[in-house]
Structures are given as C-alpha cells and as structure tokens.
Short mmCIF file of C-alpha atoms in Angstrom, two decimals:
data_model
loop_
_atom_site.label_atom_id
_atom_site.label_comp_id
_atom_site.label_asym_id
_atom_site.label_seq_id
_atom_site.Cartn_x
_atom_site.Cartn_y
_atom_site.Cartn_z
CA MET A 1 -35.62 -9.25 90.30
CA SER A 2 -36.56 -12.70 89.25
CA LYS A 3 -39.92 -11.60 87.88
CA GLU A 4 -38.14 -9.20 85.91
CA VAL A 5 -35.68 -11.22 83.99
CA ASN A 6 -38.40 -13.77 82.94
CA SER A 7 -40.55 -11.16 82.06
CA GLU A 8 -37.78 -10.11 79.64
CA SER A 9 -37.19 -13.21 78.95
CA VAL A 10 -41.44 -13.89 78.05
CA SER A 11 -41.15 -10.82 75.66
CA LEU A 12 -38.75 -12.23 73.25
CA CYS A 13 -40.52 -15.09 72.41
CA PRO A 14 -42.79 -14.41 69.26
CA LEU A 15 -46.46 -14.88 71.19
CA SER A 16 -48.24 -14.79 67.68
CA THR A 17 -46.98 -18.32 67.30
CA PRO A 18 -48.39 -21.13 68.88
CA ALA A 19 -46.48 -23.49 67.69
CA ALA A 20 -42.91 -21.80 68.63
CA THR A 21 -44.14 -22.79 71.97
CA GLU A 22 -45.92 -26.60 71.56
CA GLN A 23 -43.92 -29.44 69.44
CA GLU A 24 -45.72 -30.29 66.44
CA MET A 25 -47.57 -33.85 66.78
CA LEU A 26 -46.53 -36.63 63.75
CA CYS A 27 -47.81 -39.63 63.12
CA ILE A 28 -46.40 -42.52 61.69
CA PHE A 29 -47.96 -45.81 60.45
CA GLY A 30 -45.52 -49.01 60.89
CA THR A 31 -42.96 -49.73 63.29
CA GLY A 32 -40.34 -51.40 60.69
CA ASP A 33 -36.55 -50.04 60.67
CA LEU A 34 -37.76 -47.19 58.27
CA GLY A 35 -40.67 -45.91 60.11
CA ARG A 36 -38.48 -46.36 63.51
CA SER A 37 -35.25 -44.20 62.00
CA LEU A 38 -38.24 -41.92 60.35
CA GLY A 39 -39.58 -41.27 64.04
CA GLN A 40 -35.82 -40.87 65.64
CA ARG A 41 -35.26 -38.66 63.04
CA LEU A 42 -38.16 -36.65 63.47
CA PHE A 43 -38.35 -36.77 67.53
CA GLN A 44 -34.45 -35.58 67.69
CA THR A 45 -35.94 -32.96 65.15
CA GLY A 46 -38.23 -31.27 67.73
CA TYR A 47 -41.46 -32.95 66.74
CA LYS A 48 -43.76 -35.31 68.93
CA VAL A 49 -44.24 -38.65 67.12
CA VAL A 50 -46.91 -41.45 68.16
CA TYR A 51 -46.81 -44.43 65.95
CA GLY A 52 -49.98 -46.05 64.79
CA SER A 53 -50.04 -49.92 65.08
CA ARG A 54 -52.35 -53.02 64.76
CA ARG A 55 -50.35 -54.17 68.19
CA PRO A 56 -49.75 -50.96 70.26
CA HIS A 57 -48.45 -52.97 73.58
CA SER A 58 -46.39 -55.28 71.61
CA CYS A 59 -45.25 -53.63 68.48
CA GLY A 60 -41.05 -53.51 69.74
CA PRO A 61 -38.95 -51.20 70.87
CA LEU A 62 -40.00 -47.53 69.89
CA PRO A 63 -37.32 -44.15 69.95
CA PRO A 64 -37.34 -42.72 73.38
CA GLY A 65 -40.05 -40.14 73.83
CA THR A 66 -42.15 -41.44 70.99
CA GLN A 67 -45.59 -43.53 72.28
CA ALA A 68 -47.64 -46.12 70.44
CA MET A 69 -51.32 -45.74 69.92
CA SER A 70 -54.25 -47.71 67.20
CA HIS A 71 -54.26 -46.51 64.13
CA VAL A 72 -57.51 -44.50 64.51
CA ALA A 73 -56.31 -42.75 67.86
CA ALA A 74 -53.08 -42.11 66.21
CA ALA A 75 -54.47 -40.59 62.81
CA GLN A 76 -56.96 -38.22 65.25
CA SER A 77 -54.13 -37.38 66.66
CA ALA A 78 -52.01 -35.58 64.17
CA ARG A 79 -52.16 -33.68 60.70
CA MET A 80 -49.59 -35.15 58.98
CA VAL A 81 -49.30 -39.20 58.49
CA PHE A 82 -46.23 -41.21 57.26
CA VAL A 83 -46.96 -44.15 55.79
CA CYS A 84 -44.12 -46.60 56.71
CA ILE A 85 -45.95 -49.66 54.90
CA HIS A 86 -46.10 -52.56 52.38
CA ARG A 87 -48.59 -51.21 49.56
CA GLU A 88 -50.03 -54.87 50.05
CA ASN A 89 -51.02 -54.31 53.84
CA TYR A 90 -52.34 -51.00 52.27
CA ASN A 91 -56.11 -52.33 52.80
CA PHE A 92 -56.68 -51.43 56.30
CA LEU A 93 -56.22 -47.99 55.73
CA GLU A 94 -59.46 -47.69 53.82
CA THR A 95 -61.52 -48.23 56.45
CA LEU A 96 -59.58 -45.71 58.54
CA ALA A 97 -60.79 -42.58 55.79
CA PRO A 98 -62.94 -41.03 58.12
CA GLN A 99 -59.95 -40.33 60.36
CA LEU A 100 -57.85 -39.54 57.97
CA LYS A 101 -59.79 -36.82 56.39
CA GLY A 102 -57.98 -33.64 55.42
CA LYS A 103 -55.22 -35.74 56.75
CA VAL A 104 -51.52 -35.32 54.40
CA LEU A 105 -50.36 -38.54 53.79
CA VAL A 106 -46.78 -38.77 53.04
CA ASP A 107 -46.74 -42.35 50.94
CA VAL A 108 -42.89 -43.40 51.68
CA SER A 109 -43.05 -46.90 50.14
CA ASN A 110 -40.98 -48.70 47.83
CA ASN A 111 -41.56 -52.09 45.32
CA LEU A 112 -39.39 -54.67 44.56
CA LYS A 113 -39.15 -54.46 40.99
CA LYS A 114 -40.10 -51.86 38.26
CA ASN A 115 -44.09 -52.12 37.20
CA MET A 116 -45.61 -54.61 39.61
CA TYR A 117 -48.24 -52.29 39.80
CA PRO A 118 -50.53 -51.07 36.90
CA GLU A 119 -50.41 -47.60 39.02
CA ALA A 120 -47.95 -45.96 41.59
CA ASN A 121 -48.57 -46.17 45.22
CA ALA A 122 -49.11 -43.09 45.87
CA GLU A 123 -51.57 -43.11 43.30
CA TYR A 124 -53.84 -46.11 44.24
CA LEU A 125 -52.90 -44.74 47.67
CA GLN A 126 -54.93 -41.28 47.05
CA ARG A 127 -57.34 -43.31 45.26
CA LEU A 128 -58.26 -45.85 48.36
CA ILE A 129 -58.59 -42.36 50.42
CA PRO A 130 -59.71 -39.31 48.63
CA GLY A 131 -60.36 -37.83 51.18
CA ALA A 132 -56.75 -37.13 51.94
CA GLN A 133 -54.00 -34.95 50.70
CA VAL A 134 -51.10 -37.83 49.28
CA VAL A 135 -48.19 -36.80 49.29
CA LYS A 136 -45.04 -39.26 47.61
CA GLY A 137 -41.54 -38.56 49.42
CA PHE A 138 -38.82 -39.94 51.60
CA ASN A 139 -38.59 -42.45 49.97
CA THR A 140 -34.96 -42.42 48.47
CA LEU A 141 -33.99 -42.27 52.25
CA SER A 142 -32.85 -45.34 53.67
CA ALA A 143 -32.96 -46.45 57.23
CA TRP A 144 -29.37 -45.55 58.17
CA ALA A 145 -29.67 -41.95 55.86
CA LEU A 146 -31.89 -41.18 58.31
CA GLN A 147 -30.36 -41.94 61.46
CA ASN A 148 -26.90 -40.79 60.57
CA GLY A 149 -28.94 -37.58 58.94
CA PRO A 150 -27.52 -35.59 55.75
CA SER A 151 -24.10 -34.36 57.16
CA ASP A 152 -22.90 -38.47 56.60
CA ALA A 153 -24.73 -37.86 53.13
CA ASN A 154 -25.29 -35.37 50.65
CA ARG A 155 -29.15 -36.58 50.20
CA GLN A 156 -32.25 -35.28 48.01
CA VAL A 157 -35.26 -35.86 49.37
CA TYR A 158 -37.76 -35.74 46.07
CA VAL A 159 -41.47 -35.11 46.83
CA CYS A 160 -44.31 -35.28 44.15
CA GLY A 161 -48.34 -34.73 45.07
CA ASN A 162 -51.83 -32.54 43.69
CA SER A 163 -52.10 -30.50 46.32
CA LEU A 164 -49.27 -27.55 46.64
CA GLU A 165 -50.26 -26.75 50.39
CA ALA A 166 -49.28 -30.34 51.28
CA LYS A 167 -46.44 -30.58 49.68
CA GLN A 168 -45.24 -27.57 51.19
CA ALA A 169 -45.45 -28.96 54.56
CA VAL A 170 -43.47 -32.09 53.66
CA ILE A 171 -41.17 -29.69 52.40
CA GLU A 172 -40.96 -28.23 55.82
CA VAL A 173 -40.47 -31.21 57.73
CA ALA A 174 -37.14 -32.48 55.29
CA THR A 175 -36.10 -29.08 55.51
CA LYS A 176 -36.11 -29.12 59.28
CA LEU A 177 -34.16 -32.52 58.89
CA GLY A 178 -31.43 -31.21 56.89
CA PHE A 179 -32.47 -32.39 53.63
CA THR A 180 -32.48 -30.89 50.42
CA VAL A 181 -35.91 -30.62 48.92
CA LEU A 182 -36.64 -31.48 45.06
CA ASP A 183 -40.39 -30.62 43.91
CA ARG A 184 -40.99 -33.20 41.13
CA GLY A 185 -44.72 -31.84 40.42
CA SER A 186 -47.94 -33.76 40.29
CA LEU A 187 -48.46 -37.15 41.74
CA THR A 188 -48.34 -38.62 38.32
CA ALA A 189 -44.17 -38.68 38.88
CA ALA A 190 -44.99 -40.61 41.68
CA ARG A 191 -44.28 -43.93 39.52
CA GLU A 192 -40.72 -42.06 38.15
CA LEU A 193 -39.97 -41.73 42.15
CA GLU A 194 -40.36 -44.77 43.19
CA ASP A 195 -38.50 -46.11 39.85
CA PHE A 196 -35.29 -43.76 41.89
CA PRO A 197 -34.48 -47.04 44.24
CA LEU A 198 -34.62 -49.51 41.80
CA GLN A 199 -31.71 -48.38 39.80
CA LEU A 200 -28.72 -49.54 40.12
CA PHE A 201 -25.79 -47.60 39.58
CA PRO A 202 -26.71 -45.06 37.54
CA GLU A 203 -24.40 -42.73 37.26
CA TRP A 204 -21.76 -45.31 36.95
CA ARG A 205 -22.91 -47.61 34.04
CA LEU A 206 -20.96 -45.51 31.85
CA PRO A 207 -17.81 -45.30 33.45
CA LEU A 208 -18.51 -49.05 34.25
CA GLN A 209 -18.91 -49.95 30.86
CA LEU A 210 -16.26 -48.08 29.53
CA ALA A 211 -13.51 -49.19 32.12
CA THR A 212 -14.79 -52.47 31.19
CA GLY A 213 -14.44 -52.44 27.40
CA LEU A 214 -10.85 -50.92 28.10
CA THR A 215 -10.27 -53.73 29.83
CA ALA A 216 -10.91 -55.87 27.43
CA PHE A 217 -9.00 -54.29 24.66
CA PHE A 218 -6.05 -53.88 25.65
CA PHE A 219 -6.05 -57.29 27.16
CA PHE A 220 -6.73 -58.82 24.16
CA TYR A 221 -4.37 -56.81 22.84
CA LEU A 222 -1.48 -57.26 24.55
CA LEU A 223 -2.45 -61.33 24.91
CA ILE A 224 -1.93 -61.50 21.31
CA ARG A 225 0.78 -58.58 21.22
CA ASP A 226 3.12 -60.61 23.84
CA VAL A 227 1.84 -64.01 24.85
CA ILE A 228 0.32 -65.31 21.36
CA TYR A 229 3.60 -63.75 19.74
CA SER A 230 5.83 -65.25 21.49
CA TYR A 231 4.89 -68.72 21.70
CA VAL A 232 4.34 -68.24 17.64
CA VAL A 233 7.40 -66.77 16.79
CA ASN A 234 9.81 -67.72 19.41
CA ASP A 235 7.93 -71.07 20.17
CA LYS A 236 8.35 -70.16 24.39
CA ASP A 237 4.86 -70.33 26.41
CA ILE A 238 4.84 -67.69 28.60
CA SER A 239 1.25 -67.69 29.48
CA PHE A 240 1.96 -67.60 33.64
CA ARG A 241 2.50 -64.38 32.96
CA ILE A 242 -1.45 -63.65 31.74
CA MET A 243 -1.93 -63.50 36.32
CA ALA A 244 0.39 -60.79 36.84
CA SER A 245 2.39 -59.35 34.19
CA LEU A 246 -0.23 -58.72 31.73
CA ALA A 247 -3.01 -57.77 34.05
CA ASN A 248 -0.07 -55.06 35.57
CA LYS A 249 0.54 -53.60 32.48
CA VAL A 250 -3.79 -53.56 31.66
CA PHE A 251 -4.63 -51.85 34.70
CA PRO A 252 -2.64 -48.93 34.69
CA ILE A 253 -2.74 -48.47 31.03
CA VAL A 254 -6.72 -48.12 31.50
CA SER A 255 -6.48 -46.05 34.21
CA LEU A 256 -4.29 -43.19 32.57
CA ILE A 257 -7.10 -43.41 30.03
CA MET A 258 -10.16 -42.79 32.59
CA LEU A 259 -7.63 -39.96 34.30
CA SER A 260 -7.20 -38.22 30.75
CA LEU A 261 -11.41 -38.35 30.07
CA CYS A 262 -11.93 -37.19 32.65
CA TYR A 263 -10.00 -33.09 31.96
CA LEU A 264 -10.71 -34.01 28.66
CA PRO A 265 -14.36 -32.77 28.31
CA GLY A 266 -13.59 -29.29 30.41
CA VAL A 267 -10.79 -28.81 27.76
CA ILE A 268 -13.65 -29.33 24.90
CA ALA A 269 -15.71 -27.35 26.86
CA ALA A 270 -13.36 -24.28 26.86
CA PHE A 271 -12.39 -24.52 23.17
CA LEU A 272 -16.00 -24.34 22.80
CA GLN A 273 -16.50 -21.33 24.67
CA LEU A 274 -13.82 -19.73 23.05
CA TYR A 275 -14.88 -20.22 19.38
CA ARG A 276 -18.50 -19.29 20.03
CA GLY A 277 -17.56 -16.12 22.40
CA THR A 278 -20.03 -16.57 24.91
CA LYS A 279 -21.00 -19.06 27.82
CA TYR A 280 -24.58 -18.89 27.77
CA LYS A 281 -24.90 -21.21 24.85
CA ARG A 282 -25.85 -24.84 25.61
CA PHE A 283 -23.55 -27.51 25.31
CA PRO A 284 -24.13 -30.47 23.43
CA ASP A 285 -25.84 -33.27 25.25
CA TRP A 286 -22.99 -35.99 24.78
CA LEU A 287 -21.28 -33.17 26.77
CA ASP A 288 -23.09 -32.70 29.41
CA ARG A 289 -23.69 -36.07 30.54
CA TRP A 290 -19.69 -36.50 29.92
CA MET A 291 -19.20 -34.08 32.10
CA LEU A 292 -21.44 -35.32 35.09
CA CYS A 293 -20.06 -38.42 35.02
CA ARG A 294 -15.95 -37.27 35.33
CA LYS A 295 -16.38 -37.96 39.62
CA GLN A 296 -16.80 -41.44 38.73
CA LEU A 297 -14.34 -41.53 36.35
CA GLY A 298 -12.03 -40.60 38.44
CA LEU A 299 -12.85 -43.18 41.12
CA VAL A 300 -12.66 -46.11 38.61
CA ALA A 301 -9.55 -45.18 37.44
CA LEU A 302 -7.74 -44.32 41.12
CA ALA A 303 -9.50 -48.06 41.77
CA LEU A 304 -7.34 -49.13 38.75
CA ALA A 305 -4.37 -47.62 39.99
CA SER A 306 -4.62 -48.65 43.20
CA LEU A 307 -4.35 -52.56 42.02
CA HIS A 308 -1.24 -51.42 39.59
CA VAL A 309 -0.13 -50.49 42.93
CA LEU A 310 -0.54 -54.05 44.80
CA TYR A 311 0.59 -55.87 41.75
CA THR A 312 3.57 -53.88 41.77
CA LEU A 313 4.29 -54.51 45.00
CA ILE A 314 4.32 -58.52 44.73
CA ILE A 315 7.14 -58.57 41.92
CA PRO A 316 9.85 -59.11 44.05
CA ILE A 317 8.31 -62.52 45.59
CA ARG A 318 7.08 -63.55 42.03
CA TYR A 319 8.59 -66.98 41.47
CA TYR A 320 9.34 -65.90 37.96
CA VAL A 321 11.05 -62.89 39.27
CA ARG A 322 12.92 -64.85 41.93
CA TYR A 323 13.84 -67.34 39.66
CA ARG A 324 15.59 -65.17 37.48
CA LEU A 325 17.81 -63.33 39.62
CA ALA A 326 18.75 -66.31 41.22
CA ALA A 327 19.86 -67.90 37.44
CA HIS A 328 21.46 -64.81 36.61
CA THR A 329 23.53 -64.74 39.44
CA ILE A 330 25.03 -68.00 38.90
CA SER A 331 25.69 -67.51 35.20
CA GLN A 332 27.93 -64.76 36.95
CA ILE A 333 29.76 -66.52 39.41
CA LYS A 334 30.39 -68.97 37.26
CA GLU A 335 31.64 -66.70 34.25
CA ASN A 336 33.27 -64.67 37.15
CA LYS A 337 32.23 -61.61 36.16
CA THR A 338 30.21 -58.62 37.28
CA SER A 339 27.45 -56.25 35.43
CA PRO A 340 28.94 -52.35 35.28
CA PHE A 341 26.75 -49.87 37.05
CA ASP A 342 24.25 -48.13 34.98
CA THR A 343 24.49 -44.71 35.88
CA THR A 344 21.31 -44.29 33.52
CA MET A 345 19.88 -46.81 33.63
CA ALA A 346 19.53 -45.90 37.53
CA TRP A 347 18.42 -42.29 37.45
CA ARG A 348 15.85 -43.64 35.09
CA THR A 349 14.42 -46.18 37.11
CA ASP A 350 14.08 -43.65 40.73
CA SER A 351 13.07 -41.29 38.68
CA TYR A 352 10.05 -43.60 37.72
CA TYR A 353 9.94 -44.80 40.83
CA VAL A 354 9.19 -41.27 42.42
CA ILE A 355 6.78 -39.65 39.80
CA GLY A 356 4.27 -42.52 39.77
CA ILE A 357 4.26 -42.66 43.67
CA LEU A 358 4.00 -38.68 43.58
CA GLY A 359 1.07 -39.40 40.77
CA PHE A 360 -0.48 -41.90 43.07
CA GLY A 361 -0.27 -39.69 46.14
CA LEU A 362 -2.29 -36.75 44.73
CA TYR A 363 -4.62 -39.43 43.27
CA LEU A 364 -5.65 -40.37 46.22
CA LEU A 365 -5.91 -36.99 47.10
CA LEU A 366 -8.48 -36.54 44.57
CA GLY A 367 -10.45 -39.44 45.69
CA ILE A 368 -10.46 -38.10 48.91
CA THR A 369 -11.62 -34.87 48.47
CA SER A 370 -14.57 -36.35 46.06
CA LEU A 371 -16.04 -37.51 48.84
CA PRO A 372 -19.17 -35.70 49.84
CA SER A 373 -18.39 -35.79 53.73
CA VAL A 374 -14.65 -33.87 52.68
CA SER A 375 -15.55 -31.75 50.46
CA ASN A 376 -18.96 -30.60 52.17
CA VAL A 377 -16.31 -28.78 54.21
CA LEU A 378 -13.87 -27.36 51.44
CA SER A 379 -15.02 -23.85 50.08
CA TRP A 380 -15.23 -24.03 46.52
CA ARG A 381 -12.06 -22.12 45.54
CA GLU A 382 -10.41 -24.98 47.58
CA PHE A 383 -12.25 -27.97 46.11
CA SER A 384 -11.91 -26.12 42.49
CA PHE A 385 -7.81 -25.56 43.30
CA ILE A 386 -7.56 -29.62 44.36
CA GLN A 387 -9.97 -31.26 41.44
CA SER A 388 -8.52 -28.59 38.76
CA LYS A 389 -5.13 -27.88 39.30
CA LEU A 390 -4.07 -30.65 41.49
CA GLY A 391 -5.84 -32.67 38.60
CA TYR A 392 -3.94 -31.82 36.32
CA LEU A 393 -0.42 -32.29 38.14
CA THR A 394 -1.54 -35.65 38.83
CA LEU A 395 -2.20 -36.13 35.26
CA PHE A 396 0.93 -35.04 34.24
CA PHE A 397 3.15 -36.91 36.54
CA CYS A 398 1.04 -40.34 35.69
CA THR A 399 1.71 -39.14 32.04
CA PHE A 400 5.31 -38.77 32.76
CA HIS A 401 5.46 -41.53 35.09
CA THR A 402 4.39 -43.80 31.99
CA TYR A 403 6.68 -41.75 29.43
CA LEU A 404 9.61 -43.17 31.99
CA TYR A 405 8.25 -46.62 31.83
CA GLY A 406 8.43 -46.61 27.98
CA TRP A 407 12.57 -44.53 27.81
CA ASP A 408 13.69 -45.32 24.29
CA GLU A 409 12.16 -48.36 23.70
CA PHE A 410 9.95 -46.56 20.84
CA LEU A 411 13.51 -46.43 18.88
CA GLN A 412 13.75 -50.42 18.92
CA PRO A 413 12.06 -52.06 16.15
CA SER A 414 11.81 -55.09 18.28
CA SER A 415 9.26 -53.46 19.97
CA TYR A 416 7.07 -53.99 17.27
CA LYS A 417 5.92 -56.96 17.49
CA TRP A 418 3.76 -57.60 14.04
CA PHE A 419 4.06 -54.21 13.64
CA MET A 420 1.79 -54.10 16.82
CA LEU A 421 2.77 -50.61 18.90
CA PRO A 422 2.96 -50.56 22.75
CA GLY A 423 0.27 -51.04 25.32
CA TYR A 424 2.03 -47.95 26.94
CA MET A 425 2.43 -46.22 23.53
CA LEU A 426 -1.50 -46.45 22.90
CA SER A 427 -2.08 -45.26 27.08
CA LEU A 428 -0.12 -41.65 25.63
CA VAL A 429 -2.11 -40.23 23.13
CA VAL A 430 -5.09 -38.97 24.94
CA PRO A 431 -3.84 -37.98 27.95
CA SER A 432 -0.57 -36.15 25.85
CA VAL A 433 -3.68 -34.09 24.05
CA VAL A 434 -5.36 -33.35 26.92
CA LEU A 435 -1.84 -31.86 28.43
CA VAL A 436 -1.19 -29.91 24.87
CA LEU A 437 -4.89 -28.65 24.43
CA LYS A 438 -5.04 -27.27 28.87
CA LEU A 439 -1.36 -25.91 27.59
CA LEU A 440 -2.50 -23.72 24.87
CA LEU A 441 -5.83 -22.57 27.09
CA LEU A 442 -3.01 -21.69 29.44
CA LEU A 443 -1.23 -19.16 26.79
CA PRO A 444 -1.74 -15.52 28.73
CA CYS A 445 -3.79 -14.02 25.29
CA VAL A 446 -5.83 -17.72 25.33
CA ASP A 447 -6.71 -17.03 28.89
CA SER A 448 -7.56 -13.82 29.56
CA THR A 449 -10.38 -14.14 26.71
CA LEU A 450 -11.66 -16.94 28.10
CA THR A 451 -11.88 -15.57 31.42
CA ARG A 452 -13.64 -12.52 29.91
CA ILE A 453 -16.18 -15.02 28.71
CA ARG A 454 -16.56 -16.86 31.89
CA GLN A 455 -17.29 -13.70 33.66
CA GLY A 456 -20.43 -13.03 31.13
CA TRP A 457 -18.48 -11.31 28.25
CA GLU A 458 -20.07 -12.36 24.98
CA ARG A 459 -17.96 -11.11 21.55
CA THR A 460 -20.32 -9.62 19.01
CA ASP A 461 -20.35 -10.52 14.99
CA PRO A 462 -19.11 -7.90 13.15
CA GLU A 463 -22.10 -8.13 10.58
CA GLN A 464 -24.13 -8.19 13.40
CA GLU A 465 -22.46 -5.15 15.06
CA ARG A 466 -22.73 -3.14 11.26
CA LYS A 467 -26.29 -3.84 10.90
CA LYS A 468 -26.56 -2.20 14.34
CA LEU A 469 -24.73 0.76 13.53
CA LEU A 470 -26.61 1.63 10.06
CA LEU A 471 -30.20 1.03 11.91
CA THR A 472 -28.92 2.90 14.62
#
C-alpha cells in the first residue's frame, strides 16, 4: 500500500526539471555583514550557499547550513557569484579569471562618496574579468533589509548589465527572495545605481526645505509682531516667550499649511482634468513632483503637530502661567470680588480643545497608515478612504480648530500690530482655499463629470466634431 502511495506522489513532480528536485548552488565572495545576511536569506529561500574566503577555516561565524571554501573552489561550484567585497580588494579576482569565465558576477558594492573612481565599480569588475557576465544589483539593500525581508519594508532591487540572460538569472533570484526588481538597462547605468545609497533623503528634500522656510518666516514674523512690537511700543520685555509661546504658535501654523499642501495638488489635478476633458494628458512636471512628495509633506506636518501638542501640555507648569494665575487670584481676594462665569467662553474653549484632539487623532491615523508595514495590508479602497476622505476630514478639523482659536479676534483693531495680520490668519488662507475648492468638486454636476473623465470618458471639441461630420 505504501508503495502505491509513493508512486503516486512521485508522479506529481515534474520529472523534466531537475532544478525542482535539486537545490541550486550560489556563491558569495565576502563574509562581512552584508555577505552573511545575503547568504542567510538565500539559504532560507531554498538555495545552497557556499562562501569564498581567503581563510575558509577562520572566517568567522556563517549562517547555519552554509559552508566556506577557497575562492577557487567556491567559484567552480556555482554559476552565479555575489561579489560582496570592496572595490579596493578586487585585484585578487583577476587571478580567478579562468574559474570565473562564463559565470554571472553580481556586484553589490558601493562607494563612500560620489565620483570616487573614474568608472563604476561594476564596469571596473567587467574590465578585470572580461570573460564573466557582470550584473550590478542588490547594492541598494542593507544587511538589515536582507535579514528581515521585504515584509518590514517595501524594497526594490535595481539591476543593470550587458547580458540579458545574466540579468534574468539575477532577477529570478531577487524575485524568489520577495523583492521587486527594476531593470535599469546596460552596465553603463551602474554608476547611477551606485549613487543611489549615497543620496541623503532625496524624497524629503522639498518637504524639509519647505518646512524650514515656513518655520523661519513665521518665527521672525511673529518675533517682530509680538516680541519686538511690545518692546518698542509698550516698553515691555517679553522675550522669554520666544522659547515656548512663540514656538507653540509657529509649529501649528506650519503644520496646518503643510497638511493643506498635501491635498492642494490633488485638487489642482482634478480641475486640470475637468478643464482638459480627459485624463490622458500628462500633468506639468512641477505638479508631478509635488504629488510624489505628498507623503513626506504629511509626515513632516504630523511631526510639527506633535510638537504643538507637547508644547501645549507644558502650559500649566510654566512659571509665567503659574505667576499670572497666582497674581490674578490674589488681586481678586484683595478686591473681594469674583469674575462671573462666561458660558460663551466655556463653549469656545471646550470646542477648541475637543476639535483639536479629534483632528490630531485623525492626523495620527493618517501617519500610521502611511507606514509600509501598515499600508501593505490595506486594500486600495481602504487606503484611499483613509488618506483621502479621512484626510480631508482631518484638514477640516484642524482648520476649524484654528478658527475657534481666533474666534472674534479679527474684529479687534489691537490685533493688527504694525498693520500685520495675526499668524493664525495667515495659516488659514491655504487650507480654506483647499476646502472651498474641494466642496466645488463635490457638487453633483462636477463630481459626475470628473468621475466619467477618470473612467476614461473624453470630452470632444465641437469644432473637431463638426469637421469629422463634414468629412464623413
């Protein structure tokens, strides 16, 4: 009975593919952190892994299930070799040219700075061993990303090489490891790939520059309007407010503006599609770049909003606030009077705090769902609902929170010191415009037309339609 079962189970396996029953051997030159992490990941995926080392018997701990050999023996045992060593140590590879002839060499090296050498590392490796097929790849992954896999981070593997067959072999390995592969063409693109890890927050530059510029502008604007004005006009030194009060005004102002800038490009894109009557025309380059950095804009805005919350929490323990409360209480005791309870003020302050709490809670939800580990488990409809619909609700709550803060201050002439608008009024301009434009897009007649355009419908030009009718 057992023989029949075994024969049936064997018949289910494809006999014509030996790779299905025999693990493929891959070779790694280099036993550093990256080499060990790559070998561990390859072994867990189902490959046999052998390391090539100058000292095979004393090269340090290796991943379980792998083995170390001399460079010559390791190169002869595998068709693909991952070169996980620094460029300055490439010279010994020239002596292995006979063993590496016809092999696929995957160069994973990077440099310490740009233009460090006259040619890319992968091109130099190809010149050293002309008989090998060099492919640049895996250099944008860290040892941590290889150990944890793509589940903890959305990682891409870029490859380039002159041999399509060699690139396809590397792409197959990267795909089995669970990474997304992007082919960048021939080996001449290797220098560009080697510069990728040297870039410092390329997608964050515009948001950080914008946040820095806005923060500096509003800091000096409020410094002149509040602190310097008080010193010049009233001969009163309130410079101590710079540390807490002034910062607690600047952070929410910049945060609200940057949050509104996350949604303004989407509104502009919608009106462009309505104006053009089609979705098949490209947006301007500046709008494309703006839309691609919306996530970073939102996260920087969330960081500033978090600072605003922390600054607000320290208000009751500040010396100035405790001093003012004590002085006010003592003055009322001396005058033997009590201030009447203001119901309107109670409603205003409670509403102001509650709306702010709700807005910040939604703010945190937007930030959490933008993390790759969270967004990867959400469907597109769920992600769009949170980032779009709840995002606009967050913008509304934060804008309404700011309106409640100002209340009727805009009616008081004393609010316009040196004819300068209060900072909160300036912060309301962009979000108010975004919300009004979004309301226009939600009108049934506009929304239905925009939906048809995004589903592929195109508005025809009456003049072109008339010419077509005359021709037919």
